[in-house]
Coordinates of C-alpha atoms and ligand atoms in Angstrom, one line a residue:
Chain A
M160 CA 96.6 84.7 103.6
V161 CA 97.1 88.4 104.1
V162 CA 94.0 90.4 103.2
S163 CA 94.8 93.2 100.8
R164 CA 93.6 96.6 101.8
E165 CA 94.1 100.2 100.9
P166 CA 96.2 102.2 103.4
R167 CA 94.7 105.5 104.5
T168 CA 97.9 107.3 104.2
T169 CA 101.5 106.4 103.3
T170 CA 105.0 107.8 103.9
Y171 CA 104.6 110.0 100.8
T172 CA 101.0 111.0 101.1
P173 CA 100.5 114.8 101.3
R174 CA 97.8 116.6 103.4
E175 CA 95.6 119.3 102.1
A176 CA 96.2 122.8 103.6
R177 CA 94.0 125.8 102.8
I178 CA 95.8 128.9 101.5
I179 CA 95.1 131.8 103.8
S180 CA 96.9 134.5 101.9
C181 CA 99.4 135.1 99.1
K182 CA 101.5 138.1 98.6
Q183 CA 103.8 138.8 95.7
L184 CA 107.2 140.0 97.0
T185 CA 109.2 140.4 93.8
S186 CA 108.7 139.6 90.2
D187 CA 109.0 135.9 90.7
T188 CA 108.7 135.3 94.4
Y189 CA 105.6 134.9 96.5
L190 CA 104.9 134.6 100.2
Y191 CA 102.1 132.1 101.0
T192 CA 100.5 131.6 104.3
I193 CA 98.8 128.3 104.6
K194 CA 97.0 126.5 107.4
N195 CA 99.2 124.5 109.7
V196 CA 97.9 121.0 109.2
F197 CA 100.7 119.1 110.9
N198 CA 100.3 117.5 114.3
K199 CA 104.1 117.5 114.7
K200 CA 105.8 120.5 116.2
I201 CA 107.6 122.6 113.6
L202 CA 111.1 124.0 114.1
P203 CA 112.7 127.0 112.5
G204 CA 114.9 125.8 109.6
Q205 CA 112.8 122.8 108.7
F206 CA 111.2 122.3 105.3
V207 CA 108.1 120.7 103.7
E208 CA 107.5 119.0 100.4
I209 CA 104.7 120.8 98.5
S210 CA 103.0 119.3 95.6
V211 CA 100.8 119.9 92.6
L212 CA 99.0 116.8 91.5
G213 CA 100.0 116.0 88.0
V214 CA 103.2 118.1 88.2
G215 CA 105.2 116.9 91.1
E216 CA 106.8 117.9 94.4
A217 CA 109.3 120.5 95.6
P218 CA 111.0 121.0 98.9
I219 CA 110.3 124.4 100.3
S220 CA 111.7 125.7 103.6
V221 CA 109.3 127.0 106.3
C222 CA 109.9 130.7 106.8
N223 CA 107.7 131.3 109.7
Y224 CA 105.0 129.4 111.6
D225 CA 102.7 129.3 114.5
E226 CA 100.1 126.8 115.7
E227 CA 97.6 127.9 113.1
T228 CA 99.7 128.9 110.1
I229 CA 102.8 128.2 108.1
D230 CA 104.6 130.8 105.9
L231 CA 106.3 129.6 102.7
L232 CA 108.4 131.6 100.3
I233 CA 107.9 130.3 96.8
R234 CA 110.1 131.4 94.0
S235 CA 108.9 130.4 90.5
V236 CA 112.1 128.7 89.2
G237 CA 111.1 125.1 88.5
N238 CA 108.3 123.1 87.1
V239 CA 106.5 122.6 90.4
T240 CA 107.1 126.1 91.8
S241 CA 105.8 127.8 88.6
H242 CA 102.6 125.9 89.1
L243 CA 102.4 126.6 92.8
V244 CA 102.6 130.4 92.4
K245 CA 99.3 130.3 90.4
L246 CA 97.4 129.1 93.5
K247 CA 95.1 131.6 95.1
P248 CA 93.8 132.1 98.6
K249 CA 91.0 129.7 99.6
Q250 CA 92.5 127.1 97.3
K251 CA 94.3 124.1 98.7
M252 CA 98.0 123.3 98.7
L253 CA 99.3 119.8 99.3
V254 CA 102.0 119.4 101.9
R255 CA 103.9 116.8 103.7
G256 CA 106.5 117.2 106.5
P257 CA 107.8 119.0 108.4
Y258 CA 111.2 117.5 107.6
G259 CA 114.8 118.1 108.6
N260 CA 116.6 119.0 111.8
G261 CA 116.0 122.8 111.9
Y262 CA 118.1 125.2 113.9
P263 CA 119.2 124.1 117.4
L264 CA 117.3 126.8 119.3
D265 CA 118.4 125.5 122.6
D266 CA 122.1 125.7 121.8
L267 CA 121.5 129.3 120.7
K268 CA 119.8 130.4 123.9
K269 CA 121.5 133.2 125.8
Q270 CA 123.8 133.7 122.8
N271 CA 124.5 136.6 120.6
L272 CA 123.2 135.7 117.2
V273 CA 124.4 136.9 113.8
I274 CA 122.0 136.0 111.0
I275 CA 123.2 136.2 107.5
G276 CA 120.9 135.6 104.5
G277 CA 121.3 136.0 100.8
G278 CA 118.4 136.0 98.3
T279 CA 115.7 133.4 98.9
G280 CA 118.1 132.1 101.5
V281 CA 116.6 134.7 103.8
A282 CA 113.5 132.5 104.1
P283 CA 114.8 129.8 106.5
P284 CA 116.4 132.2 109.0
R285 CA 113.2 134.4 109.0
S286 CA 111.6 131.9 111.3
V287 CA 114.6 132.2 113.6
I288 CA 114.3 135.9 113.6
E289 CA 110.6 135.8 114.4
Y290 CA 111.2 133.2 117.1
V291 CA 113.9 135.4 118.7
L292 CA 111.5 138.4 118.6
E293 CA 108.9 136.4 120.4
N294 CA 111.3 135.0 123.0
K295 CA 113.6 138.0 123.3
K296 CA 114.5 137.4 126.9
D297 CA 116.1 134.0 126.0
Y298 CA 118.6 135.5 123.6
A299 CA 121.3 138.1 123.9
K300 CA 122.1 140.5 121.0
T301 CA 120.9 139.6 117.5
S302 CA 122.2 141.2 114.3
I303 CA 120.9 140.6 110.9
F304 CA 122.7 140.9 107.6
L305 CA 120.8 140.5 104.4
G306 CA 121.9 140.6 100.8
F307 CA 120.0 140.8 97.6
R308 CA 120.9 141.3 94.0
S309 CA 119.1 144.7 93.5
P310 CA 116.6 146.9 95.3
K311 CA 113.7 145.2 93.5
D312 CA 114.9 141.8 94.7
V313 CA 114.6 142.7 98.3
L314 CA 112.4 140.2 100.1
F315 CA 110.3 140.7 103.3
K316 CA 110.5 144.5 103.1
E317 CA 107.7 145.0 105.7
D318 CA 109.3 142.5 108.1
I319 CA 112.7 144.3 107.7
V320 CA 111.0 147.5 108.9
E321 CA 109.8 145.7 112.0
W322 CA 113.1 143.9 112.6
K323 CA 115.0 147.2 112.5
K324 CA 113.0 148.5 115.4
S325 CA 114.6 146.1 117.9
L326 CA 117.4 144.2 116.1
N327 CA 120.5 145.5 114.3
T328 CA 119.4 144.9 110.8
Y329 CA 121.4 145.7 107.7
V330 CA 120.5 145.2 104.1
T331 CA 122.9 145.3 101.1
V332 CA 122.4 145.0 97.4
D333 CA 124.9 144.0 94.8
K334 CA 123.8 146.8 92.6
G335 CA 121.9 149.9 93.9
D336 CA 119.8 152.5 92.2
K337 CA 118.7 156.1 92.8
T338 CA 116.2 155.1 95.4
W339 CA 118.5 152.8 97.4
K340 CA 119.7 154.4 100.6
E341 CA 121.3 151.4 102.3
D342 CA 124.5 149.5 101.7
V343 CA 125.8 148.4 98.4
G344 CA 128.2 145.5 97.9
V345 CA 128.5 141.9 98.8
I346 CA 127.4 140.7 102.2
T347 CA 130.9 140.2 103.5
T348 CA 131.6 143.9 103.4
L349 CA 128.8 144.4 106.0
L350 CA 130.7 142.1 108.3
D351 CA 133.6 144.4 108.2
K352 CA 131.6 147.6 108.4
Y353 CA 129.4 146.9 111.3
K354 CA 130.4 145.7 114.7
I355 CA 129.6 142.2 115.8
P356 CA 129.9 140.9 119.3
S357 CA 133.2 139.2 120.0
K358 CA 131.3 136.0 120.9
A359 CA 128.5 135.0 118.7
K360 CA 126.7 132.2 116.9
F361 CA 126.3 132.6 113.2
I362 CA 123.3 131.4 111.1
L363 CA 124.0 131.4 107.4
C364 CA 121.7 130.6 104.5
G365 CA 122.1 131.6 100.8
P366 CA 123.8 130.6 97.6
P367 CA 127.0 128.4 97.9
I368 CA 129.2 131.2 96.8
M369 CA 127.9 133.6 99.5
I370 CA 128.3 130.8 102.1
K371 CA 131.9 130.3 101.1
F372 CA 133.0 133.9 101.4
A373 CA 130.9 134.6 104.5
V374 CA 132.4 131.7 106.3
Q375 CA 135.9 132.7 105.2
K376 CA 135.3 136.2 106.6
I377 CA 133.9 134.9 109.9
L378 CA 136.8 132.6 110.4
E379 CA 139.2 135.4 109.6
K380 CA 137.7 137.3 112.5
K381 CA 138.6 134.4 114.7
Y382 CA 135.2 133.0 115.4
L383 CA 134.9 129.3 115.9
E384 CA 133.9 126.8 113.3
Q385 CA 131.4 125.1 115.6
D386 CA 129.6 128.4 116.1
I387 CA 128.6 128.6 112.4
Y388 CA 125.4 127.0 111.3
V389 CA 124.9 126.6 107.5
S390 CA 121.7 125.6 105.8
F391 CA 122.2 123.4 102.7
E392 CA 120.1 123.2 99.6
R393 CA 119.9 119.9 97.7
N394 CA 117.7 117.9 95.4
M395 CA 115.3 116.3 97.8
K396 CA 112.7 113.9 96.5
C397 CA 111.6 112.0 99.6
G398 CA 112.5 114.1 102.6
V399 CA 112.8 111.0 104.8
E400 CA 116.3 109.6 104.0
K401 CA 115.2 107.1 101.5
C402 CA 115.5 108.3 97.9
G403 CA 119.2 109.1 98.2
H404 CA 119.2 112.3 96.2
C405 CA 120.2 114.7 99.0
M406 CA 123.2 112.7 100.3
I407 CA 126.4 114.6 100.6
H408 CA 129.5 112.8 101.9
G409 CA 127.3 110.3 103.7
N410 CA 125.0 112.9 105.3
Y411 CA 121.4 113.2 104.5
V412 CA 120.5 116.8 104.0
C413 CA 116.9 116.0 104.5
T414 CA 117.3 114.5 108.0
D415 CA 120.8 115.1 109.3
G416 CA 120.4 118.7 107.9
P417 CA 119.5 120.9 106.2
V418 CA 121.3 122.8 109.0
F419 CA 124.9 121.7 109.7
K420 CA 127.6 123.1 111.9
W421 CA 130.6 124.3 109.9
D422 CA 133.1 122.1 111.8
K423 CA 131.3 119.1 110.2
A424 CA 130.2 120.7 106.9
K425 CA 133.6 121.9 106.0
K426 CA 134.6 118.3 105.5
F427 CA 131.8 117.6 103.1
Q428 CA 133.1 116.5 99.7
E429 CA 131.0 115.5 96.7
Chain B
M126 CA 120.1 71.8 113.7
G127 CA 118.4 71.6 110.3
K128 CA 116.0 69.5 108.3
L129 CA 116.2 67.1 105.4
L130 CA 114.0 67.1 102.3
K131 CA 114.0 64.5 99.6
K132 CA 114.5 66.2 96.2
E133 CA 111.5 64.4 94.8
D134 CA 109.4 66.0 97.6
L135 CA 110.4 69.6 96.6
T136 CA 107.5 70.1 94.2
R137 CA 105.0 69.1 96.9
F138 CA 106.8 71.3 99.5
L139 CA 106.6 74.3 97.2
Y140 CA 103.0 73.5 96.1
K141 CA 101.9 73.7 99.7
L142 CA 103.8 76.9 100.3
R143 CA 102.3 78.5 97.2
Q144 CA 98.8 78.2 98.8
R145 CA 99.9 81.0 101.2
G146 CA 100.7 83.5 98.4
D147 CA 102.8 84.2 95.3
L148 CA 105.7 81.9 94.8
I149 CA 108.7 83.7 93.2
A150 CA 111.7 81.8 92.1
P151 CA 114.4 81.8 89.4
V152 CA 113.4 80.7 85.9
K153 CA 115.9 80.1 83.1
T154 CA 115.3 81.5 79.7
N155 CA 118.1 83.4 78.0
T156 CA 118.9 84.7 81.4
T157 CA 118.0 83.4 84.9
R158 CA 115.7 85.8 86.7
F159 CA 113.0 85.7 89.3
E160 CA 109.5 85.4 88.2
K161 CA 106.1 84.5 89.7
I162 CA 105.8 80.8 89.3
N163 CA 102.8 79.1 87.9
D164 CA 104.5 75.9 86.9
I165 CA 106.8 74.7 89.7
K166 CA 108.7 72.6 87.2
K167 CA 110.0 75.7 85.5
I168 CA 112.1 76.7 88.5
S169 CA 115.8 76.5 87.8
L170 CA 118.3 76.5 90.7
E171 CA 121.3 75.7 88.6
D172 CA 122.7 79.1 87.7
I173 CA 123.3 82.1 89.9
P174 CA 120.5 84.5 88.8
Q175 CA 121.6 87.4 86.7
F176 CA 118.9 89.6 88.3
S177 CA 118.2 89.8 92.0
P178 CA 114.6 89.7 93.1
K179 CA 114.8 93.3 94.2
K180 CA 112.0 94.4 91.9
F181 CA 109.5 92.5 94.0
F182 CA 110.4 94.8 96.9
V183 CA 111.3 98.1 95.2
P184 CA 109.6 97.8 91.9
Q185 CA 111.2 99.7 89.0
K186 CA 108.2 101.8 89.0
E187 CA 105.6 101.8 91.7
T188 CA 102.4 103.9 92.3
I189 CA 102.5 105.7 95.6
L190 CA 99.2 107.4 95.2
K191 CA 96.5 107.9 92.6
Y192 CA 94.7 111.2 91.9
D193 CA 91.5 112.0 90.2
D194 CA 91.0 115.7 90.1
N195 CA 92.0 116.4 93.7
K196 CA 90.9 113.2 95.2
I197 CA 93.8 111.0 96.4
S198 CA 93.6 107.3 96.8
H199 CA 96.1 104.5 97.3
K200 CA 96.7 101.1 95.8
K201 CA 96.2 98.1 97.9
I202 CA 98.8 96.3 100.0
M203 CA 99.4 92.9 98.5
G204 CA 99.4 89.5 100.1
E205 CA 102.2 87.1 101.1
K206 CA 105.2 86.3 98.9
I207 CA 107.5 83.3 99.0
I208 CA 110.9 84.0 97.5
F209 CA 112.5 80.6 96.8
G210 CA 116.0 80.1 95.5
I211 CA 117.4 83.5 96.4
R212 CA 121.2 83.5 96.9
L213 CA 122.8 84.7 100.1
C214 CA 124.1 87.9 98.6
D215 CA 120.6 88.9 97.5
I216 CA 119.1 88.0 100.8
N217 CA 121.6 90.3 102.5
A218 CA 120.9 93.0 100.0
L219 CA 117.3 93.0 101.1
H220 CA 118.3 92.9 104.7
R221 CA 120.4 96.0 104.1
M222 CA 117.7 97.8 102.2
D223 CA 115.4 97.1 105.2
K224 CA 117.7 99.5 107.2
V225 CA 116.7 102.3 104.9
F226 CA 113.1 101.5 104.3
I227 CA 112.0 100.1 107.6
E228 CA 114.2 101.5 110.4
G229 CA 113.9 105.0 111.6
D230 CA 111.1 107.5 112.0
N231 CA 109.4 107.3 108.6
P232 CA 109.2 103.7 107.4
D233 CA 108.1 103.2 103.8
T234 CA 104.5 101.9 104.1
Y235 CA 104.5 99.5 101.1
Y236 CA 108.1 98.2 101.4
K237 CA 107.6 97.5 105.1
K238 CA 104.4 95.5 104.5
R239 CA 106.0 93.6 101.6
R240 CA 108.9 92.6 103.8
E241 CA 106.6 91.6 106.6
N242 CA 104.6 89.5 104.2
T243 CA 107.6 87.7 102.8
I244 CA 109.2 84.3 103.3
L245 CA 112.7 84.1 102.2
I246 CA 114.0 80.7 101.2
G247 CA 117.6 80.8 100.1
Y248 CA 119.7 78.5 98.0
N249 CA 123.4 77.9 98.5
C250 CA 126.0 78.8 95.9
E251 CA 128.4 75.9 95.4
K252 CA 130.6 77.6 92.9
P253 CA 131.1 81.4 93.0
L254 CA 131.5 83.3 89.7
K255 CA 134.9 84.9 88.9
T256 CA 133.4 88.3 89.8
C257 CA 131.9 87.2 93.1
F258 CA 133.5 88.6 96.3
C259 CA 130.8 88.0 98.8
E260 CA 133.2 86.4 101.2
S261 CA 134.7 89.8 101.9
M262 CA 131.3 91.3 102.6
N263 CA 130.2 89.8 106.0
L264 CA 127.0 88.2 104.8
E265 CA 124.7 87.0 107.5
P266 CA 122.1 84.2 107.8
V267 CA 119.1 86.5 107.6
Y268 CA 116.7 84.1 105.9
D269 CA 113.8 82.1 107.0
L270 CA 115.1 78.9 105.4
F271 CA 118.2 78.1 103.4
F272 CA 118.6 75.1 101.1
Y273 CA 121.8 73.1 100.5
N274 CA 122.2 70.7 97.6
M275 CA 123.1 67.2 99.0
G276 CA 122.7 64.8 96.1
N277 CA 119.3 63.2 96.5
Y278 CA 118.4 65.6 99.3
Y279 CA 118.3 69.2 100.3
Y280 CA 119.6 70.1 103.7
I281 CA 117.5 72.9 105.0
E282 CA 118.9 75.4 107.6
V283 CA 116.3 77.1 109.7
G284 CA 116.9 80.9 110.2
S285 CA 113.7 82.1 111.8
E286 CA 110.6 81.2 113.8
K287 CA 108.6 81.7 110.6
G288 CA 110.8 79.3 108.7
S289 CA 110.8 76.7 111.4
K290 CA 107.0 76.4 111.3
L291 CA 107.2 75.6 107.5
V292 CA 109.5 72.6 108.0
S293 CA 108.3 71.3 111.4
R294 CA 107.2 68.0 109.8
L295 CA 110.5 67.3 108.1
K296 CA 113.2 65.1 109.5
D297 CA 115.8 66.6 111.7
Y298 CA 119.4 66.5 110.4
E299 CA 122.8 67.7 111.5
Y300 CA 125.2 69.1 109.0
D301 CA 127.9 71.7 109.0
P302 CA 128.0 73.3 105.5
V303 CA 131.3 74.5 104.1
Q304 CA 131.7 78.2 103.7
I305 CA 132.0 79.6 100.2
R306 CA 135.4 80.7 99.1
C307 CA 135.8 83.5 96.5
E308 CA 138.9 84.0 94.4
K309 CA 138.1 87.7 94.2
K310 CA 138.6 89.7 97.4
L311 CA 137.9 93.3 98.4
N312 CA 140.3 95.0 100.8
K313 CA 137.9 97.5 102.2
K314 CA 140.3 99.1 104.6
L315 CA 142.2 100.7 101.7
L316 CA 139.2 102.8 100.8
L317 CA 139.5 105.2 103.7
R318 CA 141.1 108.6 103.1
H319 CA 141.4 108.3 99.4
H320 CA 138.8 110.8 98.3
Q321 CA 141.1 113.0 96.2
K322 CA 143.3 110.3 94.7
N323 CA 143.5 110.3 90.9
V324 CA 142.7 106.6 91.0
W325 CA 139.1 107.8 90.7
S326 CA 139.7 109.7 87.6
K327 CA 141.4 106.7 86.1
L328 CA 138.6 104.3 87.1
T329 CA 135.9 106.5 85.7
K330 CA 137.7 107.4 82.4
D331 CA 135.5 104.9 80.5
C332 CA 132.3 105.3 82.4
V333 CA 129.4 106.3 80.2
S334 CA 126.9 107.1 83.0
C335 CA 124.5 104.5 81.8
G336 CA 123.4 103.5 85.3
K337 CA 123.5 99.8 84.6
C338 CA 125.6 99.3 87.8
N339 CA 122.6 100.7 89.8
T340 CA 120.0 98.7 87.9
M341 CA 121.8 95.4 88.3
C342 CA 122.8 95.9 91.9
P343 CA 120.6 94.1 94.4
S344 CA 121.1 96.8 97.0
C345 CA 120.9 100.0 95.0
Y346 CA 117.5 101.5 95.9
C347 CA 117.7 105.2 95.2
F348 CA 114.5 106.5 93.5
T349 CA 112.8 109.5 92.2
I350 CA 109.2 110.6 92.7
R351 CA 107.2 112.0 89.8
D352 CA 103.7 112.4 88.5
E353 CA 102.3 110.6 85.5
N354 CA 99.1 112.0 84.0
D355 CA 96.7 110.0 81.8
E356 CA 95.4 111.6 78.7
T357 CA 92.7 113.6 80.6
L358 CA 95.5 115.4 82.5
R359 CA 93.2 115.3 85.5
R360 CA 93.8 111.8 86.6
G361 CA 97.1 110.1 87.1
E362 CA 99.5 108.5 89.5
R363 CA 102.4 109.7 91.6
V364 CA 105.2 107.1 91.1
K365 CA 108.3 106.2 92.8
E366 CA 110.8 105.0 90.2
W367 CA 114.4 103.7 90.2
D368 CA 116.9 106.5 89.7
S369 CA 120.6 106.4 89.1
C370 CA 123.2 108.3 91.0
Q371 CA 125.3 108.1 87.8
Y372 CA 122.9 110.4 86.0
K373 CA 123.9 114.0 86.0
D374 CA 120.5 115.3 87.0
F375 CA 120.5 113.2 90.1
T376 CA 121.8 116.1 92.2
Q377 CA 120.3 118.9 90.1
V378 CA 118.2 121.5 92.0
A379 CA 115.5 123.8 90.7
G380 CA 117.3 126.5 88.9
G381 CA 119.7 124.0 87.3
F382 CA 122.7 123.7 89.5
V383 CA 124.3 120.2 89.6
F384 CA 126.3 119.2 92.6
R385 CA 128.0 116.1 91.2
E386 CA 129.0 117.4 87.9
T387 CA 131.7 115.0 86.8
R388 CA 131.6 111.2 86.2
K389 CA 134.4 110.9 88.7
D390 CA 132.3 112.5 91.4
R391 CA 129.3 110.4 90.6
L392 CA 131.0 107.0 90.4
R393 CA 133.1 107.7 93.5
H394 CA 129.9 108.7 95.3
R395 CA 128.4 105.3 94.4
I396 CA 131.3 103.4 95.7
Y397 CA 131.6 105.4 98.8
H398 CA 127.9 105.1 99.5
K399 CA 128.2 101.3 99.1
L400 CA 131.2 100.9 101.3
L401 CA 131.6 103.9 103.6
Y402 CA 128.6 106.1 104.0
F403 CA 126.1 103.3 104.5
R404 CA 128.4 101.7 107.1
Q405 CA 128.6 105.0 109.0
K406 CA 124.9 105.1 109.3
Y407 CA 123.9 101.4 109.6
Q408 CA 127.1 99.6 110.6
K409 CA 127.0 97.4 107.6
D410 CA 128.1 97.7 104.0
M411 CA 125.5 98.3 101.3
C412 CA 127.5 96.2 98.8
V413 CA 127.1 92.5 99.3
G414 CA 129.8 91.4 96.8
C415 CA 127.6 89.9 94.1
G416 CA 129.9 91.4 91.4
R417 CA 127.0 92.2 89.0
C418 CA 128.0 95.8 88.6
I419 CA 131.3 94.6 87.3
T420 CA 130.0 91.9 85.0
Y421 CA 127.3 94.0 83.4
C422 CA 129.2 97.3 83.1
P423 CA 129.5 98.0 79.4
S424 CA 133.0 99.4 80.1
K425 CA 134.0 96.6 82.4
I426 CA 134.8 99.0 85.2
D427 CA 135.9 97.0 88.2
F428 CA 135.9 99.0 91.4
V429 CA 137.1 96.1 93.5
E430 CA 140.3 95.9 91.6
A431 CA 140.8 99.6 91.8
I432 CA 140.3 99.7 95.5
N433 CA 142.7 96.8 96.0
K434 CA 145.3 98.7 94.2
L435 CA 145.1 101.7 96.6
R436 CA 148.0 102.1 98.9
Ligands
SF4_726 S1 127.6 100.4 84.5 FE1 129.7 101.1 84.2 S2 129.5 102.6 82.5 FE2 127.4 102.3 83.3 S3 127.3 104.0 84.9 FE3 128.0 102.1 86.0 S4 130.2 102.3 86.0 FE4 129.5 103.8 84.5
SF4_727 S1 129.1 94.0 93.8 FE1 128.2 95.7 92.7 S2 126.2 95.0 92.1 FE2 126.9 93.6 93.7 S3 126.1 94.5 95.6 FE3 128.2 95.3 95.3 S4 127.9 97.2 94.3 FE4 126.0 96.1 94.1
FES728 S1 115.5 113.7 100.2 FE1 115.4 111.6 99.8 S2 117.1 110.9 101.0 FE2 117.0 113.0 101.5

């Protein structure tokens, strides 16, 4: 007879992480810094499942990390996230992960990087940008192009000021206002306006429509499909290639992705 | 080399087995389905079960954790199970689900234990149904024991170490069983490179997205995770529950966007997952050819026929 016992933890059990700080960035988006409670190494581009007991779980991408802390950008759009943004410093957040492949930092070494982010899609590449800033000698030139709907939707304003000091950083909004001094228009216009190195690796994250047009533009400029990395958003329930929700064309976004090279991703069909 | 068991000794054989844990076998009422057996005489091996025993491994709804305020606890891991009378298709369906739930970096705690604590004793199909096409699906002998009906005897094929221990006292016997022949065949090769063909629109014309094909399928395992509170709203359970790729919200993300918007996309995804995607990852088909999704579809959608017509 097998003795029945209670497991201490299971595949889907979250850990408690203390909230260190919380900053409101826009009307509905917050930047949380929580304690890094994982014993696995995190990679830029990975995500975690965060939960509120009694409400549920949501996948959130890691937008920066070190040994002690993890940054998470939480936009109050769904059931879970609207509960999450009510949490205050010193309270606990429940997390499991980190999941996903993340960006292949080794492939990107010594390369010129072009980072393109739209809206909350700026969050995953933020950890790459911070990584590059910390390991500058490993990377060649890095340019950053960010797009938001309007000046009041601009995320990571303080970071952008820092990035501008050492990286070519450009920000555009779809619709400007009197205070807005930077570019106006969709992100693809920036790719025409500003010079990009003739050899570069591209990191893209944002709404599907932005991805589509940005990729088109990049390919028009004769860059290679295998030099474009795109991060995918999907319904992700388990994060560990079991629940089936995130599958696209036989690929698990939660483990094979969320980052895919375009030469592969372009073949994805629903 | 196998073993021989007198039919009249079956009850005794199962009685002894049941001392190890729960005995689960087909019972015939208005349908034939697997149930926990209290009275061994109720077991019915006659018909091919309408329902596979998948719910004993991936329950329709399963607690993955309990919470009381912020205190998390888990339910216990259960003891041994003996599944008796399971057909070869359903055995293979479990084996293929094992790939998902046991292999890889993050095995599913409960599923893995359940499978480790299980003895699978199969029963041979003598006559396939009209909708069966298992012959096309490369089924393998992945059982502990497998029973063949031989008049007054059962011939028992031994498939594992675990199985061999259970029948060590029985008489040795040599027998070469005949392979099952299905009228229905699936020509899998035709499936490749037909993503955009309008055959999918035609096939899904009558689909009502009811998800019955998923429910009835022995190897459909996709699930959702959600929280269920009790009336105090402080206590509750996080559950893992069957989900259907045929439901529109299956691919919906926060904010509302749905990736597989049309029925055509969803049904094709199911068939591709069964016959292409799963194979790319695990070198086996997820479909085992039981035909249940065809039999129980309210619109009688037959993907096998549709694939066979591809050119
Ligand atoms: S059982 Fe038939 S009608 Fe229901 S979802 Fe499946 S294919 Fe569609
Ligand atoms: S025939 Fe249908 S129900 Fe049976 S295993 Fe294949 S897909 Fe599942
Ligand atoms: S999120 Fe469950 S399979 Fe990817």
